[in-house]
Coordinates of N, CA and C in Angstrom, one line a residue:
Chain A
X181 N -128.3 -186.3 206.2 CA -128.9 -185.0 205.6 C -130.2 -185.3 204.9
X182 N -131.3 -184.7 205.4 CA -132.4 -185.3 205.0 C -132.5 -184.2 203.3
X183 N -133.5 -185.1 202.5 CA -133.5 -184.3 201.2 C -134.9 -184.0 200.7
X184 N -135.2 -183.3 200.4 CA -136.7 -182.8 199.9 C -136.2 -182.4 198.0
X185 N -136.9 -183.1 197.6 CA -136.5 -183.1 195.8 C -138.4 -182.3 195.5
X186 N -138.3 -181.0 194.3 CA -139.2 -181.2 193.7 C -139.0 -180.8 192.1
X187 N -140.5 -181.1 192.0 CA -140.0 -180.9 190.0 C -141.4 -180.7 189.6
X188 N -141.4 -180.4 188.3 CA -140.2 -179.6 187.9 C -140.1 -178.4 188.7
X189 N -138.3 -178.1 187.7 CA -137.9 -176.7 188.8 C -138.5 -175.9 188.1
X190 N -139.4 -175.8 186.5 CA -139.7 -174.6 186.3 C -141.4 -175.3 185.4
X191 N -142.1 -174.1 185.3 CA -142.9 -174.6 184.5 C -143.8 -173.4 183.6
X192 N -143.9 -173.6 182.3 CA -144.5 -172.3 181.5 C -145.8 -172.9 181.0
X193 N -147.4 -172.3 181.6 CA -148.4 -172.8 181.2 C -149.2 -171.8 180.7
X194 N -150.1 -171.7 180.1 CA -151.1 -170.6 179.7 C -152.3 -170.6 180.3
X195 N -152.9 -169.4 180.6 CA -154.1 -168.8 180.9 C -154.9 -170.4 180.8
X196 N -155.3 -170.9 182.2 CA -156.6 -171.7 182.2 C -156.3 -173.2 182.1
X197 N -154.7 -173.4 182.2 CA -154.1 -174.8 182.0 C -154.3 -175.3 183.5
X198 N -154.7 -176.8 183.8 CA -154.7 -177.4 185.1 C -153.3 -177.8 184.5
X199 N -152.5 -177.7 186.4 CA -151.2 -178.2 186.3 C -150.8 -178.9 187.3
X200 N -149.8 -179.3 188.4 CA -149.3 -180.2 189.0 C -148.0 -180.2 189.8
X201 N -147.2 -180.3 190.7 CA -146.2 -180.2 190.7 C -145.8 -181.7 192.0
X202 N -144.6 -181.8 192.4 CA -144.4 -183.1 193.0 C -143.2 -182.1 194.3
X203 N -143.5 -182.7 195.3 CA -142.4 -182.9 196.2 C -142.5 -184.2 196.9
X204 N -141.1 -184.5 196.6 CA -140.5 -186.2 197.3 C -139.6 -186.0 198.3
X205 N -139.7 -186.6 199.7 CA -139.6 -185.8 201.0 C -139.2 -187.5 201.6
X206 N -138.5 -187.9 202.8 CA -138.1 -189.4 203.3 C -139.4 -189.5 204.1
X207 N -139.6 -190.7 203.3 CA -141.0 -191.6 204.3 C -140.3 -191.9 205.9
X208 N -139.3 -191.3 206.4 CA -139.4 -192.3 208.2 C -139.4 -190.7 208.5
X209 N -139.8 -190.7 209.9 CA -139.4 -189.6 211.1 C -140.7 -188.5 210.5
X210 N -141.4 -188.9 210.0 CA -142.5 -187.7 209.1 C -143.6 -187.1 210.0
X211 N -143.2 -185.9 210.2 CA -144.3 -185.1 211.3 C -145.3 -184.3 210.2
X212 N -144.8 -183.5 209.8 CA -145.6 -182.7 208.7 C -145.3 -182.4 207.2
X213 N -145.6 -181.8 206.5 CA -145.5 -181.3 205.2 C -145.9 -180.1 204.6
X214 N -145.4 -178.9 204.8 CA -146.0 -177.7 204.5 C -145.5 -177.1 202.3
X215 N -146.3 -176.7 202.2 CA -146.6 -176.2 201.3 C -146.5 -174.2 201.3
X216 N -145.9 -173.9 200.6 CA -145.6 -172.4 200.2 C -145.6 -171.9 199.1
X217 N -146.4 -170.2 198.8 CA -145.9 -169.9 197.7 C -145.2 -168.4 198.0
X218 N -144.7 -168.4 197.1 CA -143.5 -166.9 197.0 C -143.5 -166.4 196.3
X219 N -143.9 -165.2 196.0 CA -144.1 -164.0 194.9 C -142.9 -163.1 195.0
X220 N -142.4 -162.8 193.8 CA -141.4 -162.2 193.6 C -141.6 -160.7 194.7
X221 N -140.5 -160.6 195.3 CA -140.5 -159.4 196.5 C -140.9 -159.5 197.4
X222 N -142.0 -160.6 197.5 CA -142.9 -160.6 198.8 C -142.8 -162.2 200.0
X223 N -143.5 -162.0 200.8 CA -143.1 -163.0 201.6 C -143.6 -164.7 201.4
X224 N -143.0 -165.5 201.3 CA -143.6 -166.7 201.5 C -145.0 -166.4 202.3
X225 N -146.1 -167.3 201.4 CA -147.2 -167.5 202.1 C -147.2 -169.0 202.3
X226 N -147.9 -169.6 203.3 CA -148.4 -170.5 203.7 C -149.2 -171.1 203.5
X227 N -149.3 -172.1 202.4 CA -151.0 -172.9 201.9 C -151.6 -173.7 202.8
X228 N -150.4 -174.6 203.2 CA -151.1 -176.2 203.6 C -149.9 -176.4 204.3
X229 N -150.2 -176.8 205.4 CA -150.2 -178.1 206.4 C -150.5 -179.4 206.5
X230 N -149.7 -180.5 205.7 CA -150.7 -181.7 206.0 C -149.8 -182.4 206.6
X231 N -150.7 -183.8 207.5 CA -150.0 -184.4 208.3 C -150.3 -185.5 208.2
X232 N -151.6 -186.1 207.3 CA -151.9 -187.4 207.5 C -151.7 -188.3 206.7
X233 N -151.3 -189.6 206.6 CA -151.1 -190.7 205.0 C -152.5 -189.7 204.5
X234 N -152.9 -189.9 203.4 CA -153.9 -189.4 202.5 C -154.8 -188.2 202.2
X235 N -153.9 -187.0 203.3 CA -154.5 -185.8 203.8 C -154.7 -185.4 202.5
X236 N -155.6 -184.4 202.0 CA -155.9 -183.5 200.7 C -156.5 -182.3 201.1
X237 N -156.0 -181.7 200.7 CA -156.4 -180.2 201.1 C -156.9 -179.5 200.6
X238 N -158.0 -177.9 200.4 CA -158.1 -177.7 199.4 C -158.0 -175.9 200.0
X239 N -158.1 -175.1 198.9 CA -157.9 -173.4 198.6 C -158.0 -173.3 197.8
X240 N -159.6 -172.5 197.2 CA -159.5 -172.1 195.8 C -159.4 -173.0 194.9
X241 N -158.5 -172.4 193.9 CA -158.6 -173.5 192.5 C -157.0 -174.3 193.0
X242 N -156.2 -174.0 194.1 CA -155.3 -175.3 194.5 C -155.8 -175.7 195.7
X243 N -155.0 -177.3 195.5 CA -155.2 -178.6 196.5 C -153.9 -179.1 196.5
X244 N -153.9 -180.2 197.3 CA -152.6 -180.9 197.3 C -153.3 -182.0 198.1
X245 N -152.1 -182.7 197.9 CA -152.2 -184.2 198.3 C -151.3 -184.7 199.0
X246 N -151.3 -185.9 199.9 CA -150.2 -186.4 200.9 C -150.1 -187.8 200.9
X247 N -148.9 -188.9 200.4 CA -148.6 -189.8 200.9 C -147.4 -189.8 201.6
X248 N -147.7 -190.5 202.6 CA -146.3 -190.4 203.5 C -145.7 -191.8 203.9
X249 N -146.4 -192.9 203.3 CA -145.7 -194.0 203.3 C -144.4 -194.3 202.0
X250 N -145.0 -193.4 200.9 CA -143.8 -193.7 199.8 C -143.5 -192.0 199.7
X251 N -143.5 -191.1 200.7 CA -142.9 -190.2 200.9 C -143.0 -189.0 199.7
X252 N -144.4 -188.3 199.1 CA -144.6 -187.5 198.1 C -146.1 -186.8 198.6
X253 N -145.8 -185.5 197.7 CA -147.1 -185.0 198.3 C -147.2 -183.8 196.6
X254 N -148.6 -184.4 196.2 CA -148.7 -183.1 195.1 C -149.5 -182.1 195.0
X255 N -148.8 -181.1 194.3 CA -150.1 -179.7 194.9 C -150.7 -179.9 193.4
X256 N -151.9 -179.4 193.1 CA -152.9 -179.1 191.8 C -153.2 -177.7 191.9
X257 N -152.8 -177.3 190.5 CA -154.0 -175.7 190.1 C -154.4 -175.9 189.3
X258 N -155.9 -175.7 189.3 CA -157.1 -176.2 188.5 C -157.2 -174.9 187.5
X259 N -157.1 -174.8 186.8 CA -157.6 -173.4 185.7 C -156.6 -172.3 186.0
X260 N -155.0 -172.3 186.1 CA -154.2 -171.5 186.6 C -154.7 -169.8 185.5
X261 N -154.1 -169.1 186.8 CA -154.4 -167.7 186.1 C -153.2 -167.0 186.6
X262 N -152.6 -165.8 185.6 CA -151.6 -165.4 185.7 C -150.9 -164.6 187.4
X263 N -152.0 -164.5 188.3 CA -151.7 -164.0 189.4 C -150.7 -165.5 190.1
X264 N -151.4 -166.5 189.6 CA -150.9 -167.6 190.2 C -149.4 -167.8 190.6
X265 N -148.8 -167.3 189.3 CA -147.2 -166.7 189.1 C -146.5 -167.0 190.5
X266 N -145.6 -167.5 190.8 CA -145.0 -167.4 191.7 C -144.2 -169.0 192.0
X267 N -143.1 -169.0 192.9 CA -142.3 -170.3 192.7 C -143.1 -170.9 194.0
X268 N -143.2 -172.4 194.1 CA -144.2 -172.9 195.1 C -143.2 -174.0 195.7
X269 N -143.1 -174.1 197.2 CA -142.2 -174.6 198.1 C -142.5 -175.3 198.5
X270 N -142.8 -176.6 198.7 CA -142.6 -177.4 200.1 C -141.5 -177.9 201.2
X271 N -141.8 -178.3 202.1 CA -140.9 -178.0 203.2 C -141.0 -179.1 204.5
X272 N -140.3 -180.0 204.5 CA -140.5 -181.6 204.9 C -140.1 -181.1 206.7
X273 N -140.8 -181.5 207.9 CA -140.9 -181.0 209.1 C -141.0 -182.4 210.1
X274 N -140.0 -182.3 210.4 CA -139.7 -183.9 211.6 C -140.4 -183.9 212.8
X275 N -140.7 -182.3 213.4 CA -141.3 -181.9 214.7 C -140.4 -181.7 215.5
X276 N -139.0 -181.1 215.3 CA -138.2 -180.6 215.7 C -138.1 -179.3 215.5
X277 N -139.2 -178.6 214.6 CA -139.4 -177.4 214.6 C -138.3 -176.3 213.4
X278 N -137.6 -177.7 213.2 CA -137.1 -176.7 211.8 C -137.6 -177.9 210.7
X279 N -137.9 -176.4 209.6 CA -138.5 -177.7 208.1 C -136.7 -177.3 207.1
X280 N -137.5 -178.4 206.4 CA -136.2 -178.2 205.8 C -137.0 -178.3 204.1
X281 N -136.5 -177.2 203.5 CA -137.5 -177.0 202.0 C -136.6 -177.3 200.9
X282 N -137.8 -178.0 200.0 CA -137.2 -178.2 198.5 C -136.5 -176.8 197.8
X283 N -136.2 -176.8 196.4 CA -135.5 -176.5 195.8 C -136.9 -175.3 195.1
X284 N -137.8 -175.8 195.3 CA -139.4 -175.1 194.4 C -139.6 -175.1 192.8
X285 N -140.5 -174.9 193.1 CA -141.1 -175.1 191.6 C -141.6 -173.7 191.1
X286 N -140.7 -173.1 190.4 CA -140.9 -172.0 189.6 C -142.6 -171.9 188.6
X287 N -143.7 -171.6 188.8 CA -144.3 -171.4 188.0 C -144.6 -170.0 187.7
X288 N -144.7 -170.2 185.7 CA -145.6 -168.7 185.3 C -146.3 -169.1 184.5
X289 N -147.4 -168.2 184.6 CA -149.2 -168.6 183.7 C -149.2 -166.8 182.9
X290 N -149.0 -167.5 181.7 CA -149.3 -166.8 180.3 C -150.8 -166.2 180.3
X291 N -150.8 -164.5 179.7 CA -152.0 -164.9 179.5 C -152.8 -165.3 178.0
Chain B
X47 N -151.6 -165.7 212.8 CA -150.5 -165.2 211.7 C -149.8 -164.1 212.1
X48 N -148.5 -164.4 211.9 CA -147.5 -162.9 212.2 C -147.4 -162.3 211.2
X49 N -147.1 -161.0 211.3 CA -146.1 -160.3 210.1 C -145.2 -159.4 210.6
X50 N -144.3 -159.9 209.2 CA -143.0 -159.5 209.8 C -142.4 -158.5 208.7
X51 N -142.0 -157.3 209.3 CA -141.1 -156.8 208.6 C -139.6 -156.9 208.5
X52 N -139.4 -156.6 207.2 CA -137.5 -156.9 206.6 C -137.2 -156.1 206.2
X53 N -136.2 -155.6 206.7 CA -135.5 -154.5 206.2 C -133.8 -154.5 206.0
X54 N -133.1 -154.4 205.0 CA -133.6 -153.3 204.0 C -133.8 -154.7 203.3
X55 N -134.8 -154.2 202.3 CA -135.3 -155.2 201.1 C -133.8 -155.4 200.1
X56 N -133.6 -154.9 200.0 CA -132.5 -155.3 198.6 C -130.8 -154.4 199.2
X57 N -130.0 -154.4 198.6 CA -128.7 -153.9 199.2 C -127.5 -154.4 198.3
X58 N -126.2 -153.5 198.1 CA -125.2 -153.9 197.5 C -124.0 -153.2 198.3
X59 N -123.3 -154.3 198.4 CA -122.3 -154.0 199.6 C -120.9 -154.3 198.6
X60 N -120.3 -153.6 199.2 CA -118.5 -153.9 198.8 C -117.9 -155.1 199.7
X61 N -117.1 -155.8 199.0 CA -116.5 -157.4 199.7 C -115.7 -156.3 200.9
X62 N -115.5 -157.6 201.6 CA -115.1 -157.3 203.1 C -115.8 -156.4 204.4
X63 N -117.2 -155.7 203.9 CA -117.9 -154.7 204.7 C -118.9 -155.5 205.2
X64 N -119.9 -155.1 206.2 CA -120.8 -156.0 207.0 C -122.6 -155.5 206.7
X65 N -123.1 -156.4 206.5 CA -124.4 -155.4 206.6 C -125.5 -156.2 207.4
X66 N -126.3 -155.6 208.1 CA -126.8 -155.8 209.5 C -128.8 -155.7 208.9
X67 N -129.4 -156.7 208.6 CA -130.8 -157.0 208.7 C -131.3 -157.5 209.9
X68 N -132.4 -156.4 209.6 CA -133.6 -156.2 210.7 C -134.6 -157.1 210.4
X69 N -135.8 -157.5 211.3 CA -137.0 -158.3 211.5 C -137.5 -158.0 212.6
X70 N -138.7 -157.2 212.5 CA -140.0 -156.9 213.7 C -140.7 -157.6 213.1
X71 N -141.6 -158.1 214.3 CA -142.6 -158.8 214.0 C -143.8 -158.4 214.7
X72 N -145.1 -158.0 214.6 CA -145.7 -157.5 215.1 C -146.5 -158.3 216.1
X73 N -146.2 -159.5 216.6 CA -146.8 -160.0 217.8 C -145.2 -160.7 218.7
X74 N -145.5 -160.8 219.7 CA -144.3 -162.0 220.4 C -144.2 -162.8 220.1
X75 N -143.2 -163.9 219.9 CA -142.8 -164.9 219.4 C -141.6 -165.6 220.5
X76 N -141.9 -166.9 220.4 CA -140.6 -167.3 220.4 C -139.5 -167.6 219.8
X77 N -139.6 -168.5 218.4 CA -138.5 -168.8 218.0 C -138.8 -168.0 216.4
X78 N -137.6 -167.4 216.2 CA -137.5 -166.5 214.7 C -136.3 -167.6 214.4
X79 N -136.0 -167.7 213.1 CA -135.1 -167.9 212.2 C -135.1 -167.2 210.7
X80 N -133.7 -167.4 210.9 CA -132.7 -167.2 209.4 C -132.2 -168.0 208.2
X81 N -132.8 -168.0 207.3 CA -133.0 -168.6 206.3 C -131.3 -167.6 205.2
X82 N -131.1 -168.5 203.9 CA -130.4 -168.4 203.6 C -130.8 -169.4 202.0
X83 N -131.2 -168.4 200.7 CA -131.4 -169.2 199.4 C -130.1 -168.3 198.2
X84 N -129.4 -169.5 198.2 CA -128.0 -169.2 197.3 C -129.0 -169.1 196.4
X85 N -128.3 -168.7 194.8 CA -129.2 -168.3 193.5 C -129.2 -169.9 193.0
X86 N -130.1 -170.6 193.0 CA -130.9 -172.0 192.2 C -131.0 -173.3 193.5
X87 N -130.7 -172.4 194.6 CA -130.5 -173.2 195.9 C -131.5 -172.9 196.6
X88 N -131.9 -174.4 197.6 CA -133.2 -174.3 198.6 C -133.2 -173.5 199.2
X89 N -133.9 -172.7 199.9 CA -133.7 -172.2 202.0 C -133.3 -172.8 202.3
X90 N -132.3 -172.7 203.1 CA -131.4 -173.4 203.3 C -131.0 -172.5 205.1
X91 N -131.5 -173.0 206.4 CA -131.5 -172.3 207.9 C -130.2 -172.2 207.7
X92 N -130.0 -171.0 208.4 CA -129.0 -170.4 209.3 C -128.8 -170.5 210.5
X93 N -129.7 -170.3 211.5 CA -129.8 -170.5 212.7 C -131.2 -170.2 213.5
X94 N -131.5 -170.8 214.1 CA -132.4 -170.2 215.4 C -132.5 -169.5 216.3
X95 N -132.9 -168.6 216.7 CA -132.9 -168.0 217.6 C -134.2 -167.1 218.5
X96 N -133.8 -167.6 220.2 CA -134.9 -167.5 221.0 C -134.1 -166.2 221.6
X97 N -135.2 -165.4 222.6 CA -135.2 -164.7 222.8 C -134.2 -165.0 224.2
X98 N -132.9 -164.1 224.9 CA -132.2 -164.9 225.6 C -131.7 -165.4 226.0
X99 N -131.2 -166.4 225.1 CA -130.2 -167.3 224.8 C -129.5 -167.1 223.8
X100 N -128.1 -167.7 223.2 CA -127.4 -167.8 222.0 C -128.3 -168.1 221.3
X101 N -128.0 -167.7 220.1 CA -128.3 -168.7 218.8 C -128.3 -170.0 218.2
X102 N -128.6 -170.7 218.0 CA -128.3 -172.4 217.4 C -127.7 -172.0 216.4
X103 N -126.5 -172.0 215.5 CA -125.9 -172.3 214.3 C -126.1 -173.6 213.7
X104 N -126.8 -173.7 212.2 CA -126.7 -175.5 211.6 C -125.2 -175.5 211.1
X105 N -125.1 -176.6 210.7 CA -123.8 -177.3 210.3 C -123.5 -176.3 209.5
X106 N -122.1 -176.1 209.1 CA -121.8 -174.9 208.2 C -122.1 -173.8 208.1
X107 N -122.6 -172.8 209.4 CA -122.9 -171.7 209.5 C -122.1 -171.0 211.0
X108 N -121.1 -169.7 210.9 CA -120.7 -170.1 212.4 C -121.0 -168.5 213.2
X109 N -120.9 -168.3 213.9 CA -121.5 -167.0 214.9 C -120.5 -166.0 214.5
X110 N -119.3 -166.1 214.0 CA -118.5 -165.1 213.5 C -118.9 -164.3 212.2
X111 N -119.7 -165.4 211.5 CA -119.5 -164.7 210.3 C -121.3 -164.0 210.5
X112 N -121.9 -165.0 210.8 CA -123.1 -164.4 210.9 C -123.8 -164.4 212.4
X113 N -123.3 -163.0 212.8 CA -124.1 -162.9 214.4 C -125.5 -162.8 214.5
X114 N -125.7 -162.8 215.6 CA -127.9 -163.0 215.2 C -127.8 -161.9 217.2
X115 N -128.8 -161.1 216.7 CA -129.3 -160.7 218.1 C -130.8 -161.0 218.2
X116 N -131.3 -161.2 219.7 CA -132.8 -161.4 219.6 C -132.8 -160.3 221.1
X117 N -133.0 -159.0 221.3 CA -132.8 -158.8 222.3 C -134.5 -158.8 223.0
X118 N -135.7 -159.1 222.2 CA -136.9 -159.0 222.6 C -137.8 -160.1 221.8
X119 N -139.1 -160.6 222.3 CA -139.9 -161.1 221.3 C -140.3 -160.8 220.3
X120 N -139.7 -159.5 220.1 CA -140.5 -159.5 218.5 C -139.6 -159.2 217.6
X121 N -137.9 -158.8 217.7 CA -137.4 -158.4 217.0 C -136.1 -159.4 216.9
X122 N -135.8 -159.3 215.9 CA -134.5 -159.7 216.1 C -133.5 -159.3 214.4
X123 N -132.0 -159.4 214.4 CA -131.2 -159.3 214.1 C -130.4 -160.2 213.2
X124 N -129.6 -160.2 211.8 CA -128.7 -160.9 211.3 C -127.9 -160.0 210.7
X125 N -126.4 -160.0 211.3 CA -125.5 -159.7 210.4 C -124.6 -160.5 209.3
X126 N -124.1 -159.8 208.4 CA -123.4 -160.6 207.1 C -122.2 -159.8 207.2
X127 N -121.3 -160.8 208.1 CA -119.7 -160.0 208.4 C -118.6 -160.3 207.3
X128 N -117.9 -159.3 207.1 CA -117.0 -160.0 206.4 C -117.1 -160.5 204.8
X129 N -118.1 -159.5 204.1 CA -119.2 -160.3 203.0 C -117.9 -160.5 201.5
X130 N -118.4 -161.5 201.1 CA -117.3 -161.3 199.5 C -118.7 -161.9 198.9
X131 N -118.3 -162.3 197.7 CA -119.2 -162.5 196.8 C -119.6 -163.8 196.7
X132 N -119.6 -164.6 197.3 CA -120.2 -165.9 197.4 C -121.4 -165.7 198.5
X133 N -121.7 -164.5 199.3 CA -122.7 -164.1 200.4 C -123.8 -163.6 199.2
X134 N -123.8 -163.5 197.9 CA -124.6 -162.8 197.3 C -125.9 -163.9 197.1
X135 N -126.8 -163.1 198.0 CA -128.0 -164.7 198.4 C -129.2 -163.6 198.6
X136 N -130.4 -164.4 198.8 CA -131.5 -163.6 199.6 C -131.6 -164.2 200.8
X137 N -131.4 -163.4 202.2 CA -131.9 -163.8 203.5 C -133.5 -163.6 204.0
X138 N -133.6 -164.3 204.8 CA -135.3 -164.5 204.7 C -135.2 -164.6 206.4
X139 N -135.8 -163.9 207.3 CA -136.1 -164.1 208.8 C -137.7 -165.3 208.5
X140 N -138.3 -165.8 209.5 CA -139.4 -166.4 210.0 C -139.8 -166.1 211.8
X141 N -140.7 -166.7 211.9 CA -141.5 -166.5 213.3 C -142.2 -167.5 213.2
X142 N -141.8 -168.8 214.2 CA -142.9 -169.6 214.3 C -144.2 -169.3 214.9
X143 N -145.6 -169.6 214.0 CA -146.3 -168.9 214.8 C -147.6 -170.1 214.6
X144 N -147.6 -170.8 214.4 CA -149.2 -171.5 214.3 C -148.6 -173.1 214.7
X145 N -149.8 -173.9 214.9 CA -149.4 -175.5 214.4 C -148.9 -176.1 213.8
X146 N -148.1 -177.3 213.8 CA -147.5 -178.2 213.8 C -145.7 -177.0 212.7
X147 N -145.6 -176.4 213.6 CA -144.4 -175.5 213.6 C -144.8 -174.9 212.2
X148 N -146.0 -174.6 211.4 CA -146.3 -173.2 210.8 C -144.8 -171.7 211.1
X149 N -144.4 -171.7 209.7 CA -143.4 -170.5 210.3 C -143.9 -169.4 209.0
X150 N -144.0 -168.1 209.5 CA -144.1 -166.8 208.7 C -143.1 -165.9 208.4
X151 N -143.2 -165.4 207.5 CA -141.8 -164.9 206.5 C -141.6 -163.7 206.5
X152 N -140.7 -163.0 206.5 CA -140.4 -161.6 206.2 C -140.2 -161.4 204.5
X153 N -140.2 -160.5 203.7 CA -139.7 -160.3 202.2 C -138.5 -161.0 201.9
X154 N -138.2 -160.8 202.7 CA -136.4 -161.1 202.2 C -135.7 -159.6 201.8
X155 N -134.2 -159.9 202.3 CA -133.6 -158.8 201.8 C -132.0 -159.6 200.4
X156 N -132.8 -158.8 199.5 CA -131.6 -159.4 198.3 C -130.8 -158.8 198.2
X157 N -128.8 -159.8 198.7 CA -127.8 -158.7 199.1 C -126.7 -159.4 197.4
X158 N -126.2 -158.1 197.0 CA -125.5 -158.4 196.1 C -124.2 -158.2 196.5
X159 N -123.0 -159.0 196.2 CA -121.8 -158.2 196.7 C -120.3 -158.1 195.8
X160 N -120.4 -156.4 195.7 CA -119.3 -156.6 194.6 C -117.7 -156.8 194.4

């Protein structure tokens, strides 16, 4: 049973705080790494795609990062703003076409 | 990028009754799936399903309790048979639709059951 861990599950920051989150995903069999956010009632969106040891990605004031030899990948929001609000997923993908997703990281930005 | 609609968004059913969610997607597709997030629990698949064939069930999910129709590329079907209160979850359809298996989401429909 493969396991995708991230953390924290929750996080409370204010208007303009840079923050961080972690997903830990198994370093063997590693095709991809997607990244998601979810707003309350609405659909998962789609940030990132990464696939390579040291991929970094960027959108806006988030980025994320990829090692896939010790199996983690972290997303960054630089100056979070209350729209930001929403729980953010990653989702570990062997290339068998189903991913299999963390637990997410709950964030809300105060204003 | 697809979009998909879900329907019904939210719902409260009586234990033992069935209730039957929709997913159009506005382009063809091959593979949709059904997702499944208990309350403090991951997405967690239900099954796959191509247009034409059965459904794939994952471990712990079985075609009785939850049937799936795909009778075309864009649409497809999940029922919640037989519901008691441990089914009180949000379901979530997808549509693989881009690279390196990119999949797109419907709302979700949040089913409560009393």
């Amino acid at each position: 049973i493969l396991n995708v861990e991230q953390s924290p599950q929750s996080l409370h920051v204010q208007e303009g705080d840079s923050t961080n989150f972690t997903c830990s995903f198994p370093s063997s069999n590693f095709y991809a790494l997607h990244w998601y956010r979810w707003e309350t009632a609405k659909s998962p969106e789609a940030l990132f795609v990464m696939t390579l040891n040291g991929d970094e990605k960027k959108k806006g004031r988030i980025s994320a990062t990829l090692n896939t030899k010790e199996g983690y990948s972290y997303l960054y929001i630089k100056g979070s703003q209350p729209e930001d609000s929403a729980t953010y997923l990653c989702a570990f993908n062997t290339g068998f076409q189903k991913l299999v997703f963390g637990t997410g990281t709950r964030l809300l930005v105060s204003p | 990028s697809a979009v998909i609609s879900q329907k019904p968004s939210r719902d409260i059913c009586q234990r033992g009754t069935s209730l039957t969610i929709q997913c159009q997607v506005d382009s063809q597709v091959t593979m949709m799936f059904w997702y499944r997030q208990q309350p403090g629990q991951s997405l967690t698949l239900i099954a796959t399903a191509n247009q034409g064939s059965e459904a794939t069930y994952e471990s712990g999910f079985v075609i009785d309790k939850f049937p799936i129709s795909r009778p075309n590329l864009t649409f497809s079907t999940l029922t919640v048979s037989n519901m008691s209160p441990e089914d009180s979850s949000i379901y979530l359809c997808s549509a693989e639709g881009g690279g390196f298996n990119i999949q797109y989401f419907g709302a979700g429909t949040r089913l409560s059951v009393l």
